[in-house]
PDB file of C-alpha atoms in Angstrom:
ATOM      1  CA  MET A   1     -29.260  -6.028  -1.781  1.00 62.00           C
ATOM      2  CA  ALA A   2     -27.565  -9.221  -2.946  1.00 70.00           C
ATOM      3  CA  ALA A   3     -24.319 -10.247  -1.258  1.00 78.00           C
ATOM      4  CA  PRO A   4     -21.156  -9.708  -3.331  1.00 84.00           C
ATOM      5  CA  ASP A   5     -19.996 -12.630  -5.450  1.00 92.00           C
ATOM      6  CA  PRO A   6     -16.910 -13.977  -3.594  1.00 91.00           C
ATOM      7  CA  GLU A   7     -15.313 -14.897  -6.926  1.00 95.00           C
ATOM      8  CA  ASN A   8     -15.816 -11.452  -8.458  1.00 97.00           C
ATOM      9  CA  SER A   9     -15.039  -9.047  -5.610  1.00 98.00           C
ATOM     10  CA  ILE A  10     -12.026  -7.291  -4.127  1.00 98.00           C
ATOM     11  CA  ALA A  11     -11.736  -5.873  -0.599  1.00 98.00           C
ATOM     12  CA  PHE A  12     -10.107  -2.573   0.378  1.00 97.00           C
ATOM     13  CA  GLN A  13      -9.706  -0.561   3.576  1.00 93.00           C
ATOM     14  CA  GLY A  14     -11.799   2.587   3.867  1.00 92.00           C
ATOM     15  CA  VAL A  15     -15.159   3.848   2.685  1.00 94.00           C
ATOM     16  CA  PRO A  16     -16.255   4.280  -0.949  1.00 96.00           C
ATOM     17  CA  GLY A  17     -14.118   6.927  -2.631  1.00 96.00           C
ATOM     18  CA  ALA A  18     -10.878   6.009  -0.814  1.00 95.00           C
ATOM     19  CA  TYR A  19      -7.685   5.679  -2.860  1.00 95.00           C
ATOM     20  CA  GLY A  20      -7.883   1.923  -2.276  1.00 96.00           C
ATOM     21  CA  HIS A  21     -11.317   2.002  -3.938  1.00 97.00           C
ATOM     22  CA  LEU A  22      -9.853   4.036  -6.802  1.00 96.00           C
ATOM     23  CA  SER A  23      -7.102   1.412  -7.202  1.00 97.00           C
ATOM     24  CA  CYS A  24      -9.639  -1.436  -7.276  1.00 98.00           C
ATOM     25  CA  LYS A  25     -11.597   0.316 -10.045  1.00 97.00           C
ATOM     26  CA  LYS A  26      -8.411   0.942 -12.006  1.00 97.00           C
ATOM     27  CA  VAL A  27      -7.005  -2.610 -11.854  1.00 98.00           C
ATOM     28  CA  PHE A  28     -10.234  -4.628 -11.705  1.00 98.00           C
ATOM     29  CA  PRO A  29     -12.975  -2.437 -13.241  1.00 97.00           C
ATOM     30  CA  ASP A  30     -15.390  -5.377 -13.596  1.00 97.00           C
ATOM     31  CA  MET A  31     -15.071  -6.577 -10.008  1.00 98.00           C
ATOM     32  CA  GLU A  32     -17.163  -5.353  -7.077  1.00 97.00           C
ATOM     33  CA  ALA A  33     -15.064  -3.379  -4.584  1.00 97.00           C
ATOM     34  CA  ILE A  34     -15.954  -4.106  -0.945  1.00 97.00           C
ATOM     35  CA  PRO A  35     -15.133  -1.422   1.679  1.00 97.00           C
ATOM     36  CA  CYS A  36     -13.705  -2.639   5.015  1.00 96.00           C
ATOM     37  CA  GLU A  37     -13.064  -0.793   8.249  1.00 93.00           C
ATOM     38  CA  THR A  38      -9.471  -1.990   8.726  1.00 93.00           C
ATOM     39  CA  PHE A  39      -6.667  -3.631   6.755  1.00 94.00           C
ATOM     40  CA  LEU A  40      -7.158  -6.768   8.815  1.00 96.00           C
ATOM     41  CA  ASP A  41     -10.849  -6.835   7.903  1.00 97.00           C
ATOM     42  CA  ALA A  42      -9.959  -6.654   4.201  1.00 97.00           C
ATOM     43  CA  ILE A  43      -7.469  -9.501   4.597  1.00 97.00           C
ATOM     44  CA  LYS A  44     -10.059 -11.579   6.478  1.00 97.00           C
ATOM     45  CA  MET A  45     -12.559 -11.119   3.640  1.00 97.00           C
ATOM     46  CA  VAL A  46     -10.130 -12.969   1.359  1.00 98.00           C
ATOM     47  CA  ARG A  47      -9.015 -15.502   3.934  1.00 97.00           C
ATOM     48  CA  GLU A  48     -12.651 -16.408   4.704  1.00 97.00           C
ATOM     49  CA  GLU A  49     -13.470 -16.676   0.983  1.00 97.00           C
ATOM     50  CA  LYS A  50     -15.836 -13.689   0.998  1.00 97.00           C
ATOM     51  CA  ALA A  51     -13.700 -11.881  -1.589  1.00 98.00           C
ATOM     52  CA  LEU A  52     -11.253 -13.075  -4.218  1.00 98.00           C
ATOM     53  CA  TYR A  53      -8.568 -10.421  -3.652  1.00 98.00           C
ATOM     54  CA  ALA A  54      -7.581  -7.589  -1.316  1.00 98.00           C
ATOM     55  CA  MET A  55      -6.004  -4.281  -2.377  1.00 98.00           C
ATOM     56  CA  ILE A  56      -3.627  -3.223   0.420  1.00 97.00           C
ATOM     57  CA  PRO A  57      -1.338  -0.136   0.478  1.00 95.00           C
ATOM     58  CA  ILE A  58       2.231  -0.772   1.558  1.00 93.00           C
ATOM     59  CA  GLU A  59       4.077   2.523   1.009  1.00 91.00           C
ATOM     60  CA  ASN A  60       3.714   6.095  -0.208  1.00 88.00           C
ATOM     61  CA  SER A  61       6.303   8.181  -2.043  1.00 86.00           C
ATOM     62  CA  LEU A  62       5.876  11.072   0.422  1.00 79.00           C
ATOM     63  CA  GLY A  63       4.643   9.431   3.623  1.00 77.00           C
ATOM     64  CA  GLY A  64       6.816   6.290   3.563  1.00 81.00           C
ATOM     65  CA  ARG A  65       5.697   2.912   4.927  1.00 82.00           C
ATOM     66  CA  VAL A  66       2.069   2.251   5.799  1.00 85.00           C
ATOM     67  CA  ALA A  67       1.890   1.356   9.495  1.00 76.00           C
ATOM     68  CA  ASP A  68       1.171  -2.247  10.531  1.00 79.00           C
ATOM     69  CA  ILE A  69       1.219  -3.731   7.009  1.00 85.00           C
ATOM     70  CA  HIS A  70       4.606  -5.434   7.446  1.00 80.00           C
ATOM     71  CA  HIS A  71       3.306  -7.163  10.575  1.00 83.00           C
ATOM     72  CA  LEU A  72       0.039  -8.192   8.918  1.00 91.00           C
ATOM     73  CA  LEU A  73       1.388  -9.621   5.659  1.00 92.00           C
ATOM     74  CA  PRO A  74       3.519 -12.501   7.014  1.00 91.00           C
ATOM     75  CA  GLU A  75       0.678 -13.747   9.231  1.00 91.00           C
ATOM     76  CA  SER A  76      -2.141 -13.147   6.760  1.00 94.00           C
ATOM     77  CA  GLY A  77      -1.971 -16.549   5.077  1.00 94.00           C
ATOM     78  CA  LEU A  78      -2.292 -14.733   1.735  1.00 97.00           C
ATOM     79  CA  TYR A  79       0.089 -14.299  -1.201  1.00 98.00           C
ATOM     80  CA  THR A  80       1.025 -11.211  -3.160  1.00 98.00           C
ATOM     81  CA  ILE A  81       0.090 -11.757  -6.817  1.00 98.00           C
ATOM     82  CA  GLY A  82       0.503  -8.208  -8.129  1.00 98.00           C
ATOM     83  CA  GLU A  83       1.341  -4.595  -7.402  1.00 98.00           C
ATOM     84  CA  HIS A  84      -0.286  -1.313  -8.413  1.00 98.00           C
ATOM     85  CA  PHE A  85       1.070   2.237  -8.280  1.00 97.00           C
ATOM     86  CA  GLN A  86      -1.771   4.692  -7.714  1.00 96.00           C
ATOM     87  CA  SER A  87      -1.327   8.402  -8.374  1.00 93.00           C
ATOM     88  CA  VAL A  88      -2.607  10.347  -5.365  1.00 92.00           C
ATOM     89  CA  GLN A  89      -4.252  13.535  -6.588  1.00 94.00           C
ATOM     90  CA  HIS A  90      -5.767  15.413  -3.678  1.00 96.00           C
ATOM     91  CA  GLN A  91      -8.750  17.701  -4.207  1.00 97.00           C
ATOM     92  CA  LEU A  92     -10.192  20.242  -1.791  1.00 98.00           C
ATOM     93  CA  LEU A  93     -13.868  19.303  -1.561  1.00 98.00           C
ATOM     94  CA  GLY A  94     -16.714  21.391  -0.142  1.00 98.00           C
ATOM     95  CA  VAL A  95     -20.487  21.279   0.023  1.00 97.00           C
ATOM     96  CA  ALA A  96     -22.408  22.491  -3.017  1.00 95.00           C
ATOM     97  CA  GLY A  97     -22.265  26.265  -3.429  1.00 95.00           C
ATOM     98  CA  SER A  98     -19.305  26.816  -1.099  1.00 96.00           C
ATOM     99  CA  THR A  99     -16.144  28.730  -2.053  1.00 96.00           C
ATOM    100  CA  LEU A 100     -12.569  28.863  -0.816  1.00 95.00           C
ATOM    101  CA  ALA A 101     -13.435  31.989   1.157  1.00 95.00           C
ATOM    102  CA  ASP A 102     -16.051  30.037   3.136  1.00 97.00           C
ATOM    103  CA  VAL A 103     -13.668  27.329   4.354  1.00 97.00           C
ATOM    104  CA  LYS A 104     -12.468  27.543   7.971  1.00 97.00           C
ATOM    105  CA  ALA A 105     -11.419  23.916   8.586  1.00 98.00           C
ATOM    106  CA  VAL A 106     -10.289  20.990   6.459  1.00 98.00           C
ATOM    107  CA  HIS A 107     -10.716  17.298   7.350  1.00 98.00           C
ATOM    108  CA  SER A 108      -8.670  14.351   6.085  1.00 96.00           C
ATOM    109  CA  HIS A 109      -6.302  11.516   6.937  1.00 90.00           C
ATOM    110  CA  GLU A 110      -3.149  12.580   8.782  1.00 89.00           C
ATOM    111  CA  GLN A 111      -0.907  11.733   5.809  1.00 85.00           C
ATOM    112  CA  ALA A 112      -3.085  13.645   3.354  1.00 91.00           C
ATOM    113  CA  LEU A 113      -3.036  16.711   5.603  1.00 94.00           C
ATOM    114  CA  SER A 114       0.760  16.533   5.886  1.00 90.00           C
ATOM    115  CA  GLN A 115       1.051  16.180   2.098  1.00 89.00           C
ATOM    116  CA  CYS A 116      -0.939  19.423   1.695  1.00 94.00           C
ATOM    117  CA  ARG A 117       0.691  21.332   4.562  1.00 93.00           C
ATOM    118  CA  ASN A 118       1.777  24.358   2.506  1.00 94.00           C
ATOM    119  CA  PHE A 119      -1.642  24.738   0.897  1.00 95.00           C
ATOM    120  CA  ILE A 120      -3.394  24.559   4.280  1.00 97.00           C
ATOM    121  CA  ARG A 121      -1.012  27.139   5.736  1.00 96.00           C
ATOM    122  CA  GLU A 122      -1.559  29.394   2.723  1.00 94.00           C
ATOM    123  CA  LEU A 123      -5.335  29.393   3.300  1.00 94.00           C
ATOM    124  CA  GLY A 124      -4.937  29.765   7.062  1.00 96.00           C
ATOM    125  CA  ILE A 125      -7.468  27.044   7.838  1.00 97.00           C
ATOM    126  CA  GLU A 126      -7.543  24.462  10.637  1.00 97.00           C
ATOM    127  CA  PRO A 127      -6.501  20.870   9.752  1.00 97.00           C
ATOM    128  CA  ILE A 128      -8.567  18.157  11.488  1.00 97.00           C
ATOM    129  CA  ILE A 129      -7.400  14.518  11.419  1.00 96.00           C
ATOM    130  CA  HIS A 130      -9.741  11.698  10.366  1.00 92.00           C
ATOM    131  CA  ALA A 131      -9.307   7.940   9.931  1.00 86.00           C
ATOM    132  CA  ASP A 132      -9.315   8.158   6.141  1.00 88.00           C
ATOM    133  CA  THR A 133      -9.695  10.650   3.294  1.00 94.00           C
ATOM    134  CA  ALA A 134     -12.998   9.431   1.846  1.00 95.00           C
ATOM    135  CA  GLY A 135     -14.521   9.121   5.315  1.00 95.00           C
ATOM    136  CA  SER A 136     -13.805  12.806   5.894  1.00 97.00           C
ATOM    137  CA  ALA A 137     -15.520  13.653   2.585  1.00 97.00           C
ATOM    138  CA  LYS A 138     -18.579  11.666   3.645  1.00 96.00           C
ATOM    139  CA  MET A 139     -18.698  13.520   6.973  1.00 97.00           C
ATOM    140  CA  VAL A 140     -18.399  16.949   5.320  1.00 98.00           C
ATOM    141  CA  ALA A 141     -21.276  16.038   2.985  1.00 97.00           C
ATOM    142  CA  GLU A 142     -23.405  14.967   5.962  1.00 97.00           C
ATOM    143  CA  LEU A 143     -22.636  18.183   7.888  1.00 97.00           C
ATOM    144  CA  GLY A 144     -23.672  20.420   4.990  1.00 97.00           C
ATOM    145  CA  ASP A 145     -21.589  23.242   6.481  1.00 97.00           C
ATOM    146  CA  LYS A 146     -19.856  25.552   3.961  1.00 97.00           C
ATOM    147  CA  SER A 147     -17.083  26.285   6.472  1.00 98.00           C
ATOM    148  CA  GLN A 148     -15.990  22.630   6.519  1.00 98.00           C
ATOM    149  CA  ALA A 149     -14.024  21.018   3.678  1.00 98.00           C
ATOM    150  CA  SER A 150     -12.265  17.724   2.957  1.00 98.00           C
ATOM    151  CA  ILE A 151      -9.072  16.716   1.210  1.00 98.00           C
ATOM    152  CA  ALA A 152      -9.829  13.535  -0.716  1.00 97.00           C
ATOM    153  CA  SER A 153     -10.022  12.010  -4.203  1.00 96.00           C
ATOM    154  CA  SER A 154     -12.217  13.233  -7.048  1.00 95.00           C
ATOM    155  CA  LEU A 155     -14.055   9.887  -6.772  1.00 95.00           C
ATOM    156  CA  ALA A 156     -15.000  10.716  -3.167  1.00 97.00           C
ATOM    157  CA  GLY A 157     -16.336  14.065  -4.357  1.00 97.00           C
ATOM    158  CA  GLU A 158     -18.488  12.360  -6.975  1.00 96.00           C
ATOM    159  CA  ILE A 159     -19.839   9.752  -4.552  1.00 97.00           C
ATOM    160  CA  TYR A 160     -20.773  12.228  -1.800  1.00 97.00           C
ATOM    161  CA  GLY A 161     -21.928  15.097  -4.030  1.00 97.00           C
ATOM    162  CA  LEU A 162     -19.199  17.587  -3.074  1.00 98.00           C
ATOM    163  CA  ASP A 163     -17.799  20.398  -5.222  1.00 97.00           C
ATOM    164  CA  VAL A 164     -14.105  20.597  -6.096  1.00 97.00           C
ATOM    165  CA  LEU A 165     -13.009  23.941  -4.624  1.00 97.00           C
ATOM    166  CA  ARG A 166      -9.433  23.511  -5.836  1.00 97.00           C
ATOM    167  CA  GLU A 167      -7.720  20.695  -7.744  1.00 96.00           C
ATOM    168  CA  ARG A 168      -4.349  19.116  -6.949  1.00 94.00           C
ATOM    169  CA  VAL A 169      -3.738  20.698  -3.562  1.00 95.00           C
ATOM    170  CA  GLU A 170      -0.804  18.425  -2.639  1.00 91.00           C
ATOM    171  CA  ASP A 171       2.445  20.325  -2.020  1.00 88.00           C
ATOM    172  CA  ARG A 172       4.453  18.145  -4.402  1.00 86.00           C
ATOM    173  CA  LEU A 173       3.256  16.504  -7.591  1.00 84.00           C
ATOM    174  CA  GLY A 174       4.106  12.868  -8.219  1.00 87.00           C
ATOM    175  CA  ASN A 175       2.604  11.657  -4.938  1.00 88.00           C
ATOM    176  CA  THR A 176       2.112   7.900  -5.443  1.00 93.00           C
ATOM    177  CA  THR A 177       0.962   5.003  -3.268  1.00 93.00           C
ATOM    178  CA  ARG A 178       2.081   1.441  -3.961  1.00 96.00           C
ATOM    179  CA  PHE A 179      -0.585  -1.212  -3.370  1.00 97.00           C
ATOM    180  CA  LEU A 180      -0.210  -4.997  -3.173  1.00 98.00           C
ATOM    181  CA  ILE A 181      -2.870  -7.357  -4.520  1.00 98.00           C
ATOM    182  CA  LEU A 182      -3.371 -10.293  -2.152  1.00 98.00           C
ATOM    183  CA  SER A 183      -4.890 -13.705  -2.909  1.00 98.00           C
ATOM    184  CA  ARG A 184      -5.507 -16.987  -1.082  1.00 97.00           C
ATOM    185  CA  VAL A 185      -3.737 -18.791  -3.918  1.00 96.00           C
ATOM    186  CA  ARG A 186      -0.086 -18.292  -4.817  1.00 95.00           C
ATOM    187  CA  LYS A 187       0.181 -17.477  -8.543  1.00 94.00           C
ATOM    188  CA  ASP A 188       3.853 -17.337  -9.528  1.00 94.00           C
ATOM    189  CA  PRO A 189       4.267 -16.068 -13.100  1.00 95.00           C
ATOM    190  CA  SER A 190       6.466 -17.911 -15.575  1.00 94.00           C
ATOM    191  CA  VAL A 191      10.188 -17.326 -15.202  1.00 93.00           C
ATOM    192  CA  LYS A 192      10.267 -16.808 -18.985  1.00 91.00           C
ATOM    193  CA  GLY A 193       7.747 -13.974 -18.907  1.00 88.00           C
ATOM    194  CA  ASP A 194       7.996 -10.285 -17.988  1.00 90.00           C
ATOM    195  CA  PRO A 195      10.355  -9.059 -15.229  1.00 94.00           C
ATOM    196  CA  CYS A 196       9.184 -10.094 -11.757  1.00 97.00           C
ATOM    197  CA  MET A 197       9.358  -9.051  -8.133  1.00 98.00           C
ATOM    198  CA  THR A 198       9.835 -11.443  -5.225  1.00 98.00           C
ATOM    199  CA  SER A 199       8.672 -10.426  -1.733  1.00 97.00           C
ATOM    200  CA  PHE A 200       9.622 -12.358   1.391  1.00 96.00           C
ATOM    201  CA  VAL A 201      10.487 -12.080   5.069  1.00 95.00           C
ATOM    202  CA  PHE A 202      13.535 -13.498   6.825  1.00 94.00           C
ATOM    203  CA  GLN A 203      15.001 -13.488  10.310  1.00 91.00           C
ATOM    204  CA  VAL A 204      18.575 -13.185  11.528  1.00 86.00           C
ATOM    205  CA  ARG A 205      20.020 -13.217  15.008  1.00 74.00           C
ATOM    206  CA  SER A 206      21.035  -9.871  16.445  1.00 71.00           C
ATOM    207  CA  ARG A 207      24.745 -10.404  15.854  1.00 77.00           C
ATOM    208  CA  PRO A 208      27.458  -8.294  14.174  1.00 83.00           C
ATOM    209  CA  ALA A 209      27.450  -8.621  10.367  1.00 87.00           C
ATOM    210  CA  ALA A 210      24.456 -11.022  10.364  1.00 85.00           C
ATOM    211  CA  LEU A 211      22.469  -8.882   7.913  1.00 89.00           C
ATOM    212  CA  TYR A 212      25.543  -8.215   5.766  1.00 91.00           C
ATOM    213  CA  LYS A 213      26.188 -11.928   5.392  1.00 92.00           C
ATOM    214  CA  ALA A 214      22.536 -12.768   4.709  1.00 92.00           C
ATOM    215  CA  LEU A 215      22.266 -10.201   1.922  1.00 95.00           C
ATOM    216  CA  GLY A 216      25.707 -10.734   0.403  1.00 95.00           C
ATOM    217  CA  GLY A 217      24.379 -13.121  -2.237  1.00 96.00           C
ATOM    218  CA  PHE A 218      22.100 -10.479  -3.721  1.00 97.00           C
ATOM    219  CA  ALA A 219      25.034  -8.121  -4.247  1.00 96.00           C
ATOM    220  CA  THR A 220      27.384 -10.748  -5.724  1.00 96.00           C
ATOM    221  CA  ASN A 221      24.643 -11.978  -8.076  1.00 97.00           C
ATOM    222  CA  GLY A 222      23.754  -8.490  -9.291  1.00 97.00           C
ATOM    223  CA  LEU A 223      20.207  -8.421  -7.916  1.00 97.00           C
ATOM    224  CA  ASN A 224      18.455  -5.162  -7.060  1.00 96.00           C
ATOM    225  CA  VAL A 225      16.878  -4.939  -3.604  1.00 96.00           C
ATOM    226  CA  THR A 226      14.183  -2.253  -3.888  1.00 95.00           C
ATOM    227  CA  LYS A 227      12.825  -2.389  -0.339  1.00 94.00           C
ATOM    228  CA  LEU A 228      14.187  -3.554   3.020  1.00 94.00           C
ATOM    229  CA  GLU A 229      12.349  -2.992   6.316  1.00 90.00           C
ATOM    230  CA  SER A 230      13.221  -4.334   9.746  1.00 86.00           C
ATOM    231  CA  TYR A 231      11.245  -4.817  12.944  1.00 80.00           C
ATOM    232  CA  ILE A 232      11.692  -6.694  16.218  1.00 76.00           C
ATOM    233  CA  THR A 233       9.536  -9.801  16.623  1.00 71.00           C
ATOM    234  CA  ASP A 234       9.875 -10.742  20.306  1.00 67.00           C
ATOM    235  CA  GLU A 235      10.288  -9.258  23.750  1.00 63.00           C
ATOM    236  CA  SER A 236      13.980 -10.213  23.960  1.00 62.00           C
ATOM    237  CA  PHE A 237      14.958  -7.856  21.114  1.00 67.00           C
ATOM    238  CA  GLU A 238      17.328 -10.604  19.952  1.00 68.00           C
ATOM    239  CA  ALA A 239      15.562 -11.566  16.715  1.00 70.00           C
ATOM    240  CA  ALA A 240      14.978  -9.084  13.905  1.00 77.00           C
ATOM    241  CA  GLN A 241      12.635  -9.836  11.027  1.00 87.00           C
ATOM    242  CA  PHE A 242      13.092  -8.162   7.645  1.00 93.00           C
ATOM    243  CA  TYR A 243      10.614  -7.555   4.859  1.00 94.00           C
ATOM    244  CA  ILE A 244      12.316  -7.384   1.459  1.00 96.00           C
ATOM    245  CA  ASP A 245      11.398  -6.822  -2.208  1.00 97.00           C
ATOM    246  CA  VAL A 246      13.870  -7.986  -4.850  1.00 98.00           C
ATOM    247  CA  GLU A 247      13.771  -7.636  -8.622  1.00 97.00           C
ATOM    248  CA  GLY A 248      13.872 -11.189  -9.946  1.00 96.00           C
ATOM    249  CA  HIS A 249      12.219 -14.621  -9.968  1.00 97.00           C
ATOM    250  CA  PRO A 250      13.213 -17.442  -7.565  1.00 96.00           C
ATOM    251  CA  GLU A 251      13.697 -19.812 -10.519  1.00 96.00           C
ATOM    252  CA  GLU A 252      16.274 -17.547 -12.164  1.00 97.00           C
ATOM    253  CA  ALA A 253      19.817 -18.811 -11.574  1.00 97.00           C
ATOM    254  CA  ALA A 254      21.078 -15.617  -9.951  1.00 97.00           C
ATOM    255  CA  MET A 255      18.107 -15.388  -7.597  1.00 97.00           C
ATOM    256  CA  ALA A 256      18.336 -19.082  -6.698  1.00 97.00           C
ATOM    257  CA  ARG A 257      21.992 -18.649  -5.694  1.00 97.00           C
ATOM    258  CA  ALA A 258      21.211 -15.556  -3.639  1.00 97.00           C
ATOM    259  CA  MET A 259      18.311 -17.264  -1.860  1.00 96.00           C
ATOM    260  CA  GLU A 260      20.498 -20.275  -1.050  1.00 95.00           C
ATOM    261  CA  GLU A 261      23.066 -18.007   0.589  1.00 94.00           C
ATOM    262  CA  LEU A 262      20.337 -16.114   2.445  1.00 94.00           C
ATOM    263  CA  GLN A 263      18.921 -19.335   3.879  1.00 91.00           C
ATOM    264  CA  PHE A 264      22.373 -20.388   5.085  1.00 90.00           C
ATOM    265  CA  PHE A 265      22.667 -17.270   7.278  1.00 89.00           C
ATOM    266  CA  SER A 266      18.976 -16.902   8.239  1.00 89.00           C
ATOM    267  CA  ALA A 267      16.870 -18.611  10.862  1.00 83.00           C
ATOM    268  CA  LYS A 268      13.721 -18.365   8.767  1.00 88.00           C
ATOM    269  CA  VAL A 269      12.782 -17.415   5.182  1.00 94.00           C
ATOM    270  CA  LYS A 270       9.169 -17.130   4.010  1.00 95.00           C
ATOM    271  CA  ILE A 271       8.197 -16.105   0.471  1.00 96.00           C
ATOM    272  CA  LEU A 272       5.122 -13.855   0.440  1.00 97.00           C
ATOM    273  CA  GLY A 273       4.722 -13.663  -3.315  1.00 97.00           C
ATOM    274  CA  VAL A 274       6.238 -13.670  -6.787  1.00 98.00           C
ATOM    275  CA  TYR A 275       4.500 -11.307  -9.204  1.00 98.00           C
ATOM    276  CA  PRO A 276       5.017  -9.230 -12.376  1.00 97.00           C
ATOM    277  CA  GLN A 277       6.708  -5.863 -12.034  1.00 96.00           C
ATOM    278  CA  HIS A 278       4.278  -3.003 -12.593  1.00 95.00           C
ATOM    279  CA  PRO A 279       5.062  -0.869 -15.701  1.00 93.00           C
ATOM    280  CA  TYR A 280       5.462   2.129 -13.365  1.00 92.00           C
ATOM    281  CA  ARG A 281       8.838   0.739 -12.305  1.00 90.00           C
ATOM    282  CA  ARG A 282      10.214   0.656 -15.850  1.00 77.00           C
ATOM    283  CA  GLN A 283       9.599   4.332 -16.544  1.00 75.00           C
ATOM    284  CA  TYR A 284      12.114   5.196 -13.836  1.00 59.00           C
ATOM    285  CA  SER A 285      14.669   2.466 -14.511  1.00 55.00           C
ATOM    286  CA  ALA A 286      18.058   3.467 -15.883  1.00 50.00           C
TER     287      ALA A 286
END
């Protein structure tokens, strides 16, 4: 089989049928999606010019932040050029000919199992944790055991030849994962175009009111901070690094003033990307 074209491929974490794969097909239907074992592997595919982009999840509406991503992004050497909001619609998948009555255990990623907790309790079946949703579907298909099922996407069911035993088994509808599209090349959109997001990291000393002072410019300039995450970066616990998403473009006057004030009170500021806001945001804006 021919190697993927590095200029027409996008890397994702997981096996075929994962929600990252589904996102790649949705945003870049004409590109080849390359499965990778870890997030770091997907990032390396882009960094080493083996893929043009990477599709990386950053947060989920039910499960919260995706572990390790905030540590990986600043050191990746890549830039965020877009975002995608993927609807997560869990299906209960079983081998051909199986029924709900046959199922004794269900396999999936820890987050997917927690998002379907009520359904699993209702059936009285055993939840078994796996590294990812699609990987659990692949395993169930290989086992061929009617008592074993998977919670995964409909795409995973199609790829591995599993039957949908019940659709939409998540406890709460509206489950959505936000993905970032990463590139080797920074591609800032025009300041005169559609509304933008700016993502960056900054550091402040662990001192009273340091964060308040650093962020004051965003409040006084009327800018909406949609995400703010903190984590310690060294063994002394003296320096905190923050990941932040702000609605706006660095070349807009209000954002430029806010960034100037931030830099005055911060030890380090690093922009990770400027990119168009996804339409998903606008349907919930006031």
